Coordinates of C-alpha atoms in Angstrom, one line a residue:
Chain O
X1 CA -19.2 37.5 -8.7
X2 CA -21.2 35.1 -6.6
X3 CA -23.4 37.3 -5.2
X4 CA -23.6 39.3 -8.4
X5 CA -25.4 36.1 -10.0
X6 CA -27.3 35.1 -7.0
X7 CA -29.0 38.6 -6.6
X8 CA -29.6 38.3 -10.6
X9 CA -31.5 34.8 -10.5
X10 CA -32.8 35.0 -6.7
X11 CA -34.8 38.0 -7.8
X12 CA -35.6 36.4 -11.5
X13 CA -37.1 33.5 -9.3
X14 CA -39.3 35.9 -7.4
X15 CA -40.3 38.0 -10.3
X16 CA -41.1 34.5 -11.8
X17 CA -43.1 33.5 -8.7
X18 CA -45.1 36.7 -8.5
X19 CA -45.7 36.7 -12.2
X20 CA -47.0 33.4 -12.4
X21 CA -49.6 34.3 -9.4
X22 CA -50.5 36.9 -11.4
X23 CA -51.3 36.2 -15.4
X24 CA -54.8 35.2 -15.9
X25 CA -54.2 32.8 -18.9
X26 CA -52.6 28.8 -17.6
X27 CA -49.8 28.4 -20.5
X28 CA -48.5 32.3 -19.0
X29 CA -48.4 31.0 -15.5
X30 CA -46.8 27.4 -17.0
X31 CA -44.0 29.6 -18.4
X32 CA -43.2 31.6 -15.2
X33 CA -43.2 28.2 -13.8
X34 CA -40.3 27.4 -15.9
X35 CA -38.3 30.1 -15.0
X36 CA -38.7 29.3 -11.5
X37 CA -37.4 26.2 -11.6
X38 CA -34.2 26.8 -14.1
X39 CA -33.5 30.1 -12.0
X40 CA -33.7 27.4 -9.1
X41 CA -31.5 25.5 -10.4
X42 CA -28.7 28.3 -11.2
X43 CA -28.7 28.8 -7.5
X44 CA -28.2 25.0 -6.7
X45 CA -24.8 26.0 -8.9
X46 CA -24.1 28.4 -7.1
X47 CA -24.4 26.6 -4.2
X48 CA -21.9 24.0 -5.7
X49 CA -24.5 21.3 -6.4
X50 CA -23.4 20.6 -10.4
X51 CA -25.7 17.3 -9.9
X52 CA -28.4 18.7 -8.6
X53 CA -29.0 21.8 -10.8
X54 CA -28.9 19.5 -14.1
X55 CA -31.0 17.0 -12.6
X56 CA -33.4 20.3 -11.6
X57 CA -33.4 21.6 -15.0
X58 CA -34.0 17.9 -17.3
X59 CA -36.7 16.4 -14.7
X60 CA -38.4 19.9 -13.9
X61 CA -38.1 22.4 -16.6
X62 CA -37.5 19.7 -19.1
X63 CA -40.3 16.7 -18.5
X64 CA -43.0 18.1 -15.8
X65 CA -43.3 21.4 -17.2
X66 CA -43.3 20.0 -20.8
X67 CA -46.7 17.5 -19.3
X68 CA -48.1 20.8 -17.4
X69 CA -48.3 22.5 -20.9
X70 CA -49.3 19.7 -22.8
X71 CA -51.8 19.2 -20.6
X72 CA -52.7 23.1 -21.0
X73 CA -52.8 23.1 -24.9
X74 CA -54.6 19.7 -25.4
X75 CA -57.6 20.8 -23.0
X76 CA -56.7 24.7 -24.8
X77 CA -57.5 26.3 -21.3
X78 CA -58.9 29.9 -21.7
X79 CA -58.4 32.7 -19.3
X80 CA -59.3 32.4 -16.2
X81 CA -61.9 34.6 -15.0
X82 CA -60.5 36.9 -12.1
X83 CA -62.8 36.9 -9.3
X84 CA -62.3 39.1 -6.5
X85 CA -62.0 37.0 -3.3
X86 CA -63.9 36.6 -0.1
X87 CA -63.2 39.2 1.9
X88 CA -62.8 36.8 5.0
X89 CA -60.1 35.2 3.0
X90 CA -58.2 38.6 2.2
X91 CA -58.3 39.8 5.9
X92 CA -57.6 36.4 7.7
X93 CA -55.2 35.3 4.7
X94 CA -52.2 38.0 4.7
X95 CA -51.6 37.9 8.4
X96 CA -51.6 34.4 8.5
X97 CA -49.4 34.1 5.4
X98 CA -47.0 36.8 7.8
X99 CA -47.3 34.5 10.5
X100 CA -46.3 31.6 9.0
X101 CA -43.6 32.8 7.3
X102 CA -42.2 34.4 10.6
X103 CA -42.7 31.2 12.2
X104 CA -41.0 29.6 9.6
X105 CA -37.9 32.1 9.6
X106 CA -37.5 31.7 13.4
X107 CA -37.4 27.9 13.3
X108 CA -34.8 28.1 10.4
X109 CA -32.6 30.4 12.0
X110 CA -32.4 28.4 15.4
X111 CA -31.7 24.9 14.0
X112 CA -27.8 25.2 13.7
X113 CA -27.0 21.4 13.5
X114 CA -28.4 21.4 10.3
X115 CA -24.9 22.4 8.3
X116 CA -23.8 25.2 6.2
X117 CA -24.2 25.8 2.6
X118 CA -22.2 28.4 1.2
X119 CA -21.4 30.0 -2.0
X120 CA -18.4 29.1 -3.4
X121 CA -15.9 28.0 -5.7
X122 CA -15.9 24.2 -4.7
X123 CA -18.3 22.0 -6.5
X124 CA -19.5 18.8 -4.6
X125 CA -19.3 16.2 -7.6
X126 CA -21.6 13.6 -8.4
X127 CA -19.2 10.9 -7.1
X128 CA -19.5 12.5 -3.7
X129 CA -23.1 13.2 -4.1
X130 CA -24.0 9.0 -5.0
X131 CA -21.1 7.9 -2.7
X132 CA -23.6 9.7 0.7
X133 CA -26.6 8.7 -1.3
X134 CA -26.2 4.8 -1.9
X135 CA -24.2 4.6 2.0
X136 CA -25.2 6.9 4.7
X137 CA -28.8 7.9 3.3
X138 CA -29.7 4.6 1.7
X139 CA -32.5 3.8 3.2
X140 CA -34.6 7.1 2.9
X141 CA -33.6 6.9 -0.7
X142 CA -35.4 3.5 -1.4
X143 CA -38.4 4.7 0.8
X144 CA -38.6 7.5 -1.6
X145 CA -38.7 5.5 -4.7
X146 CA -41.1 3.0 -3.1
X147 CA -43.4 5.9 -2.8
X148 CA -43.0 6.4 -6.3
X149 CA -43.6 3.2 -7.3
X150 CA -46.7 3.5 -5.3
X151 CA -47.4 5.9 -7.3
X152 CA -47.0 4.9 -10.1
X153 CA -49.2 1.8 -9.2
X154 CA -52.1 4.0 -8.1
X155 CA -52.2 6.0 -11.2
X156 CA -52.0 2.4 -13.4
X157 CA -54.4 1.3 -11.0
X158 CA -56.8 4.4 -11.4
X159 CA -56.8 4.5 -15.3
X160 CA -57.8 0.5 -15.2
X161 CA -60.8 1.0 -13.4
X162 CA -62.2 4.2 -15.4
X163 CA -61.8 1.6 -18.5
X164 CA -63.4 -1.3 -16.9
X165 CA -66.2 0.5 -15.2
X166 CA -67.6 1.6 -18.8
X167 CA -67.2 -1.7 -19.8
X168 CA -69.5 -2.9 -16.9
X169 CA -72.2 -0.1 -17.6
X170 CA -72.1 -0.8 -21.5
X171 CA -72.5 -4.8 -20.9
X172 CA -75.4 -3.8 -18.6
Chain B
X1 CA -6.2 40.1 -16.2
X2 CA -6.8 36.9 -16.0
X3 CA -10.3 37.5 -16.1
X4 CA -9.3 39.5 -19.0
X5 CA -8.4 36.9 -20.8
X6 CA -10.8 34.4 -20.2
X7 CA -13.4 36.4 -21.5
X8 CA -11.3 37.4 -24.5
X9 CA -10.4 33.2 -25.4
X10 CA -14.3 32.5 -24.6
X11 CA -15.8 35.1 -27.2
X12 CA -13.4 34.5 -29.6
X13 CA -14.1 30.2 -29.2
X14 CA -18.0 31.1 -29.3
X15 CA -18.1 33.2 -32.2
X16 CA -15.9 31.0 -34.1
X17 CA -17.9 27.7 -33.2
X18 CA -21.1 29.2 -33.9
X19 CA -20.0 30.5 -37.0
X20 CA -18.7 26.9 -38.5
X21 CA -22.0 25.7 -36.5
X22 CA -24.6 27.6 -38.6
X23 CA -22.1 27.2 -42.0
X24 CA -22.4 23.5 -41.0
X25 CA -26.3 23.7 -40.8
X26 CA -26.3 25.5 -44.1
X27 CA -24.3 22.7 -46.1
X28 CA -26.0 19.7 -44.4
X29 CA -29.2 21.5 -46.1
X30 CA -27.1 21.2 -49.3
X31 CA -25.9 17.3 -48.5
X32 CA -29.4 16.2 -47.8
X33 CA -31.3 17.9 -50.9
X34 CA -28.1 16.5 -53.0
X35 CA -28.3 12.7 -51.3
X36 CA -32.1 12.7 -51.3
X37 CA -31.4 13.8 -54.7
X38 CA -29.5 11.1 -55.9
X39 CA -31.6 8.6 -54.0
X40 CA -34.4 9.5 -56.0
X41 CA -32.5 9.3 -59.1
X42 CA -32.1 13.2 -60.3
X43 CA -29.7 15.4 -59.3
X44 CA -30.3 17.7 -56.4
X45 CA -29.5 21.7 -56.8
X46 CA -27.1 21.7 -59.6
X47 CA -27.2 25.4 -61.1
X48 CA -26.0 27.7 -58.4
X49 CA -21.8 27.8 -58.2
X50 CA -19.8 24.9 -58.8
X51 CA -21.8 21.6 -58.3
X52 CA -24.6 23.9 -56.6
X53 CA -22.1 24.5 -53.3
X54 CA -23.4 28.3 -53.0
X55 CA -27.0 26.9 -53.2
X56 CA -27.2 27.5 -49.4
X57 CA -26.2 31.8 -49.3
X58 CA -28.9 32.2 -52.3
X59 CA -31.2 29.7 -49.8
X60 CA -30.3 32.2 -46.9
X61 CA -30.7 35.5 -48.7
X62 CA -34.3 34.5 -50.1
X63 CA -35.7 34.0 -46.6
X64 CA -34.2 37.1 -45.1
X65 CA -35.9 38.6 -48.5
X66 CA -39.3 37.1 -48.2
X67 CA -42.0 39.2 -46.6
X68 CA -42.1 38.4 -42.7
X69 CA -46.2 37.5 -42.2
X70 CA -47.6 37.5 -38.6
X71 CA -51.0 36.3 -38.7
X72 CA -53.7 38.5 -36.6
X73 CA -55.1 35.9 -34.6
X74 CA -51.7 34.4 -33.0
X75 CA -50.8 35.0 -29.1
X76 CA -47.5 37.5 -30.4
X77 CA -45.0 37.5 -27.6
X78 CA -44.9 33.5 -27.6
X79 CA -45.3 33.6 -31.2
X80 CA -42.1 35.6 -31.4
X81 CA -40.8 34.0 -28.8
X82 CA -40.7 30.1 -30.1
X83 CA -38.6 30.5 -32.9
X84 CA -35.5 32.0 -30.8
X85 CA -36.4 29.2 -27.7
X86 CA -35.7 26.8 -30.8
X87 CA -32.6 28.0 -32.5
X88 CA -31.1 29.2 -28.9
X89 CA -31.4 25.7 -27.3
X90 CA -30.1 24.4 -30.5
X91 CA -27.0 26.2 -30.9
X92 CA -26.3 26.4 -26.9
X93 CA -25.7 23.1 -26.1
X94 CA -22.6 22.5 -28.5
X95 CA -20.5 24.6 -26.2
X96 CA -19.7 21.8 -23.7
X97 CA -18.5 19.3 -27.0
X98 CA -14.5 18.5 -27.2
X99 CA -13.6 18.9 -30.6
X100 CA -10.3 18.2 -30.7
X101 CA -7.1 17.5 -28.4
X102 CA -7.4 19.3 -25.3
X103 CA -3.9 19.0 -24.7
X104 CA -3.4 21.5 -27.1
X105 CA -3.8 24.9 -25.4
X106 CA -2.6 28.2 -25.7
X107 CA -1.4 30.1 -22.1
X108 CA -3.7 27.4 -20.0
X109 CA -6.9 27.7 -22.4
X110 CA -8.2 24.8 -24.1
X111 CA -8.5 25.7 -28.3
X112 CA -11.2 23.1 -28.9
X113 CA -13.6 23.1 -26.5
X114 CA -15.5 26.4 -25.3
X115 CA -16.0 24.9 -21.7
X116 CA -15.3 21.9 -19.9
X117 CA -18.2 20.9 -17.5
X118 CA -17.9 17.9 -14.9
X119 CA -21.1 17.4 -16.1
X120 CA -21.2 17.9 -19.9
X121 CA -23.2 15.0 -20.6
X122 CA -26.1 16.3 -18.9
X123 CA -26.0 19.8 -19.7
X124 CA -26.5 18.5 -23.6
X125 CA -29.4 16.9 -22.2
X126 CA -30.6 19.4 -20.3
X127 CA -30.3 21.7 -22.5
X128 CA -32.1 19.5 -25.5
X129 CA -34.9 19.2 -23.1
X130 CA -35.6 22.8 -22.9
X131 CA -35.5 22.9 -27.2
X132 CA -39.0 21.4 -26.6
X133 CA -40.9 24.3 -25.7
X134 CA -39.5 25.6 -29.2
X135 CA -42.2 22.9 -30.5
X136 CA -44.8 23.2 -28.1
X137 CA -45.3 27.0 -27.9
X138 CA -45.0 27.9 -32.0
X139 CA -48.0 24.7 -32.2
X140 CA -49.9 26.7 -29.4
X141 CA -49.3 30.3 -30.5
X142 CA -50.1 30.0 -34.0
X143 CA -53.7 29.4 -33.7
X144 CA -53.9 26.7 -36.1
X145 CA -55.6 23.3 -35.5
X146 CA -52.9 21.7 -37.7
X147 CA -50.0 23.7 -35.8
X148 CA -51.2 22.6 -32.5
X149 CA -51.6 18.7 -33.5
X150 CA -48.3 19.2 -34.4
X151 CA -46.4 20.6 -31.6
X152 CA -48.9 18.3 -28.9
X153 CA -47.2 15.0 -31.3
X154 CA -44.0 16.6 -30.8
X155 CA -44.6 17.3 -26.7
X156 CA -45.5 13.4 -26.4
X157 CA -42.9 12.4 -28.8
X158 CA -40.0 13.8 -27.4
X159 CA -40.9 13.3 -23.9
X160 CA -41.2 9.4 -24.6
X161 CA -37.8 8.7 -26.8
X162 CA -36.4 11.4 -23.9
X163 CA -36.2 8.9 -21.3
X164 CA -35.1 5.5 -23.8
X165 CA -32.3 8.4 -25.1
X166 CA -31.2 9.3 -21.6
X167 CA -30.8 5.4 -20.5
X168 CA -29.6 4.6 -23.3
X169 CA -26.7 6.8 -22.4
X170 CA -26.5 5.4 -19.0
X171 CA -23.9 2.0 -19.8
X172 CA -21.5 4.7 -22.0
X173 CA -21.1 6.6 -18.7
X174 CA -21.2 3.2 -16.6
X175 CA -18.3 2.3 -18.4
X176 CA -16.3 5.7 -18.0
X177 CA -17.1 6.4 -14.2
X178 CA -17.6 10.2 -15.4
X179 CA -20.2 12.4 -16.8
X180 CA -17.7 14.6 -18.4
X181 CA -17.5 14.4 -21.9
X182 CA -13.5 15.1 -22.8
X183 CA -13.3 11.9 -20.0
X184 CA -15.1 9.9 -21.9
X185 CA -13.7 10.3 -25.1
X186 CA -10.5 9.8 -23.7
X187 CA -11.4 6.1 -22.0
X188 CA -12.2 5.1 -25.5
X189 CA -8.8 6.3 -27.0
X190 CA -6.5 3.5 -26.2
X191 CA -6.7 0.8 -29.1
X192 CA -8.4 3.0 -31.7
X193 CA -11.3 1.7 -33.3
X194 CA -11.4 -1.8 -30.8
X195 CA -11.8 -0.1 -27.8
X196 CA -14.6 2.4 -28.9
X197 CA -17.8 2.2 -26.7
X198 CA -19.7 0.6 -29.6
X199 CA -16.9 -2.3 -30.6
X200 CA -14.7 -2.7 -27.5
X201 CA -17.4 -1.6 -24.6
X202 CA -20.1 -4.0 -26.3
X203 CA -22.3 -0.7 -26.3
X204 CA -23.7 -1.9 -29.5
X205 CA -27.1 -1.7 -28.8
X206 CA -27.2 1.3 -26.8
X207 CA -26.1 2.8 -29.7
X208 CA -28.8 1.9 -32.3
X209 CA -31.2 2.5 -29.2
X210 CA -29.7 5.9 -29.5
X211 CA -29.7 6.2 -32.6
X212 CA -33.4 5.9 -33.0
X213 CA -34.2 7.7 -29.8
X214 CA -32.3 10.3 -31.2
X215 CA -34.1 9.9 -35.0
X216 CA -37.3 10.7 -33.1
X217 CA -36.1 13.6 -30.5
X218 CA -34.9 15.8 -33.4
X219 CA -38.2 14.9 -35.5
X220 CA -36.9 13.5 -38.4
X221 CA -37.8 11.1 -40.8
X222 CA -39.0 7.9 -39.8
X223 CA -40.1 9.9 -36.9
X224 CA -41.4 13.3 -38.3
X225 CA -45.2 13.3 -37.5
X226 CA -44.9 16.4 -35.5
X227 CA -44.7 17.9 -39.4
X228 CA -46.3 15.3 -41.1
X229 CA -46.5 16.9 -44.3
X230 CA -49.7 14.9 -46.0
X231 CA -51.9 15.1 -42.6
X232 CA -50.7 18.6 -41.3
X233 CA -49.7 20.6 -43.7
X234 CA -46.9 21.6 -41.7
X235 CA -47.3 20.7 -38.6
X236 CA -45.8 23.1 -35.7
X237 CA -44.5 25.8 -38.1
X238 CA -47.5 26.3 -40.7
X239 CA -48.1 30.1 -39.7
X240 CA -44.1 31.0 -39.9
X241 CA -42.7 32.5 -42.6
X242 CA -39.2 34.3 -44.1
X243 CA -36.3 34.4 -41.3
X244 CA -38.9 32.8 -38.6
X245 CA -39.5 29.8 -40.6
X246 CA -35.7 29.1 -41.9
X247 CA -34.5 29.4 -37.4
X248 CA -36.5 26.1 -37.1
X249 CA -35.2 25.2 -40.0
X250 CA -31.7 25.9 -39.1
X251 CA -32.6 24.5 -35.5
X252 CA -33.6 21.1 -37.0
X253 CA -30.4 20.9 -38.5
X254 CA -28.2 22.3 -35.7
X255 CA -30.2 19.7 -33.7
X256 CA -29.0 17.0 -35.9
X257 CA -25.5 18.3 -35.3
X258 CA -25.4 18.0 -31.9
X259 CA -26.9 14.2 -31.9
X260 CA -24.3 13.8 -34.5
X261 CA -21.9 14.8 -32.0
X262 CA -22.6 13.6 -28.9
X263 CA -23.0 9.3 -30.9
X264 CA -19.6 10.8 -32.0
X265 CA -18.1 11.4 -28.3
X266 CA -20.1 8.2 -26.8
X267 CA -19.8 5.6 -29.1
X268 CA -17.4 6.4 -31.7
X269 CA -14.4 7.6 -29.8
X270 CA -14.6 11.2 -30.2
X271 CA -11.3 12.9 -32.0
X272 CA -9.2 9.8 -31.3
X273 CA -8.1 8.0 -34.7
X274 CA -10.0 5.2 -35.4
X275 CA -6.1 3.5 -35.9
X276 CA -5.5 3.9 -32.2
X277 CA -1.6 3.9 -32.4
X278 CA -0.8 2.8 -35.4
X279 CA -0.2 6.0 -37.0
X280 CA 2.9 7.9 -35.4
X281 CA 1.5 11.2 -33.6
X282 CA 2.4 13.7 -35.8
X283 CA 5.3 16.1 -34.3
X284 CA 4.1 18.8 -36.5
X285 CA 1.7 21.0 -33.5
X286 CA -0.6 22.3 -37.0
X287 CA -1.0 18.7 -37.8
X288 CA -1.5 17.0 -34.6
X289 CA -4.0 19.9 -33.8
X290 CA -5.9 19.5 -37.7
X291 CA -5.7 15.2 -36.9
X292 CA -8.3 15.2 -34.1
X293 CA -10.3 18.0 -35.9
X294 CA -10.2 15.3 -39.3
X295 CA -12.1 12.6 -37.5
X296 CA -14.0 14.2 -35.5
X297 CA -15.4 16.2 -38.5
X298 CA -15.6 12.4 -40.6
X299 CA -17.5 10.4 -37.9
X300 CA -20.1 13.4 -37.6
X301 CA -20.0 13.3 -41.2
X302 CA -20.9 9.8 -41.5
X303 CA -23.6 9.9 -38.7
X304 CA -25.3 13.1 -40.5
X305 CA -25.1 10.6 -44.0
X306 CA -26.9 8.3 -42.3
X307 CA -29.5 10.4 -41.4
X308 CA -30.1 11.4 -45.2
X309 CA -29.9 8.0 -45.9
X310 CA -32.3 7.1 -43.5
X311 CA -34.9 9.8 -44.4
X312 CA -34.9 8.3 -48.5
X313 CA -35.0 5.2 -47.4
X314 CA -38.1 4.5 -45.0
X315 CA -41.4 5.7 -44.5
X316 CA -42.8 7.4 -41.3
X317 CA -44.3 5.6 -38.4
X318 CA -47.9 5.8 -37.8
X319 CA -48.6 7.9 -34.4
X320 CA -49.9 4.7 -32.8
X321 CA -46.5 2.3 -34.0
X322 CA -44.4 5.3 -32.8
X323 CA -45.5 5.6 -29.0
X324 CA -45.9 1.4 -28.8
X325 CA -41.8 1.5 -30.4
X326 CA -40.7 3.9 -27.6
X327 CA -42.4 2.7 -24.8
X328 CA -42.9 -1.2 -25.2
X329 CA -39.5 -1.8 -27.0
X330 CA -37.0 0.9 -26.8
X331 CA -37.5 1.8 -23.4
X332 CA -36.8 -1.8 -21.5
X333 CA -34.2 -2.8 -24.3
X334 CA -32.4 0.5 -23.0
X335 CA -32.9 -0.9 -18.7
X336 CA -31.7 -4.1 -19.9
X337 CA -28.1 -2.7 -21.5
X338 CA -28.0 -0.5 -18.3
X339 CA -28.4 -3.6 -15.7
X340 CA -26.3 -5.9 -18.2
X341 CA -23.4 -3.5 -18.4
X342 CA -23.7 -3.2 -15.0
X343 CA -23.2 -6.9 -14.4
X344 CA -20.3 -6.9 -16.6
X345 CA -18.2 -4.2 -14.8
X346 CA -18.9 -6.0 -12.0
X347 CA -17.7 -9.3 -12.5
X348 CA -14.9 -8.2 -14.8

């Protein structure tokens, strides 16, 4: 049953993935988006991670992606125009996409320490989840949300000094 | 056959919920035209059945009768797709809400409640959150200036009351140590009506925070500029017509529903009686099953009054007043009941 559902969604993320390389017009791609993330999202279930999959699907699907097509329709982005490529890019690109990938495989399957996550009936439940998060991995957890504080604080910062620099020209 | 079974209980609990769902949606159309009615001093439908209660099958029947129009200049497969992204979201997320006693089950399978998530509370929300695209893509498919104004006012909007909604939220579950929903309802059961989140839990303003968080998520009225009818026409569903216009309609209300439910489970102690034990439990199991049912039906009731009540009563926000409200009053009244509930637990 599992692997029934993780076959179904693993390949409705890559469908998703490809598809949202592929379609010319932005809101298309912005949808394909979406079903990359709530497919991702069914696999963190999978994987037991009730938390995590919700938190996936509301911050994600439900508030980026909602900005990412507002965005979208308030500019009203037309198609794109589909250029062919350098050809440098084409032949030096696909081998080194390979390579990477391979690289990336090889380095993944020898790091064992790492830990196990397997599909299964057990769920890991939020208790468990905030229990490791606010004890053994506090401290990368604040880091993180200083960061986003940060930015927060550059973009504040950044829309402040568009405004005040057009005040400056205009009082010139 | 266990499997068997499951699947058997869970189609039968689905099609039975959706069908009191959407029966519900078609007489809260009838309460509100009858209470806006009265508010406005005449009478509301009056003419079809007994005190106009068929008034919603004839309301039904004419838009699967009118003529469906798609316009030529709309992008077609989001087009068609909107309208179902709305109602599906809508109706979806009522499948994790405890109607009744759980303890009543038949051969290990709950009667009132289709599942029972860990994390109920935030599938609703997740789920909810998805209902926006609904919005956004009929605005952007339809080709219209007004259509888009709408749904890019509803984008904004509901991303902004999102957050003050899902803090406000935040003390309820604070208070329960649990995100599942049949938990909560049943921390609030003890004294009845004193120890309900809103009373007992001192969640009082959460819940008005809710309540107008949740006023302005399901668009209406003081909040309804996303279909603003004097500036837009219609706003995100001008270019829909027949059975495509009435599932936003029926969306709208299922919406309404849900929010009814959910202040129901959080604040208002769910299907416990209000008379905590006062009344004897019933030894009868039809009337200790039908009890629950009773007020859970009456405190949705009452929050779906207030809604109609609401909508006669005051006008709608100007765009301006409505983002300042969320994002300058709402938002830090709603981190303020999180940190002071917090500092209650903790020194209680």
């Amino acid at each position: 049953m599992h692997l029934i559902l993780f076959l179904l969604f693993a390949g409705l993320c890559l469908a998703g993935a490809i598809n949202l390389l592929l379609q010319s017009h932005p809101i298309n791609s912005a949808l394909s988006l979406i079903v990359v993330m709530t497919s991702l999202a069914v696999l963190y279930l999978l994987l037991g991670a009730e938390f995590l999959a919700a938190a996936q699907v509301i911050v994600y699907a439900g508030a980026v992606m909602v900005l990412f097509t507002f965005v979208i329709m308030l500019l009203n982005a037309g198609r794109e125009e589909r250029t062919l490529g350098s050809r440098a890019a084409r032949t030096v690109g696909f081998p080194a996409v390979v390579v990477i990938l391979a690289i990336l495989a090889t380095v993944i399957l020898h790091i064992q320490g790492l830990g196990a996550a397997t599909m299964q009936d057990g769920i890991t439940s939020t208790e468990d989840l905030s229990t490791i998060l606010f004890t053994k991995l506090l401290l990368p957890f604040e880091v993180t949300s200083v960061l986003i504080l940060i930015a927060i604080l550059g973009a504040v910062a950044l829309a402040r000094r568009g405004d005040g620099d057009t005040e400056r020209l205009a009082g010139k | 056959m266990n499997l068997l079974y499951f699947f058997i209980w869970s189609l039968l609990k689905v099609i039975v919920v959706t069908v009191v769902m959407l029966l519900g949606v078609a007489y809260t159309v009838l309460l509100e035209r009858k209470l806006v009615g009265r508010i406005q001093n005449r009478w509301g439908p009056s003419r079809v059945g007994p005190f106009g209660l068929l008034q919603p099958l004839v309301d039904g029947a004419k838009s699967f009768l009118k003529e469906d129009i798609i316009p030529t200049a709309v992008y077609k497969p989001l087009y068609l797709l909107a309208p179902m992204i709305a109602l599906g979201c809508a109706l979806i997320s009522i499948a994790v809400v405890p109607f009744g006693d759980p303890g009543i089950a038949v051969s290990g399978f709950r009667l009132f409640q289709i599942s029972d998530v860990n994390i109920g509370l935030l599938v609703i929300l997740g789920i909810t959150s998805i209902g926006v695209y609904g919005v956004a893509l009929a605005g952007w498919s339809s080709n219209n200036k007004y259509s888009l104004l709408g749904s890019l006012r509803s984008s904004a909007q509901l991303v902004s009351y999102e957050l003050a909604l899902g803090l406000s939220l935040v003390g309820v579950v604070l208070r329960a140590g649990s995100l599942n929903l049949r938990v909560i309802v049943e921390s609030q059961a003890s004294k009845g009506l004193l120890t309900w989140n809103i009373f007992g839990g001192l969640q009082i303003f959460a819940f008005f925070i809710y309540l107008m968080a949740a006023y302005a998520e399901t668009n209406r009225s003081p909040f309804d500029l996303p279909e603003a009818e004097s500036e837009l026409t219609a706003g995100y569903h001008t270019e829909y017509s027949s059975m495509k216009f009435a599932m936003f309609f029926m969306a709208e209300y299922a919406n309404m529903i849900t929010v009814g439910c959910v202040a129901t489970m959080l604040f208002l102690g769910g299907w416990t009686s209000p008379l905590g034990n006062i009344l004897p439990t019933p030894q009868n199991i039809v009337l200790r099953s039908l009890l629950p049912i009773f007020w859970f039906v009456l405190k949705v009731f009452s929050f779906l009054f207030l809604y109609v009540w609401v909508r006669g009563t005051l006008p709608r926000f100007r765009y301006d007043q409505l983002m300042n409200f969320g994002w300058r009053y709402l938002l830090p009244l709603a981190i303020l009941n999180i940190v002071g509930t917090s500092l209650w637990l903790a020194y209680k």
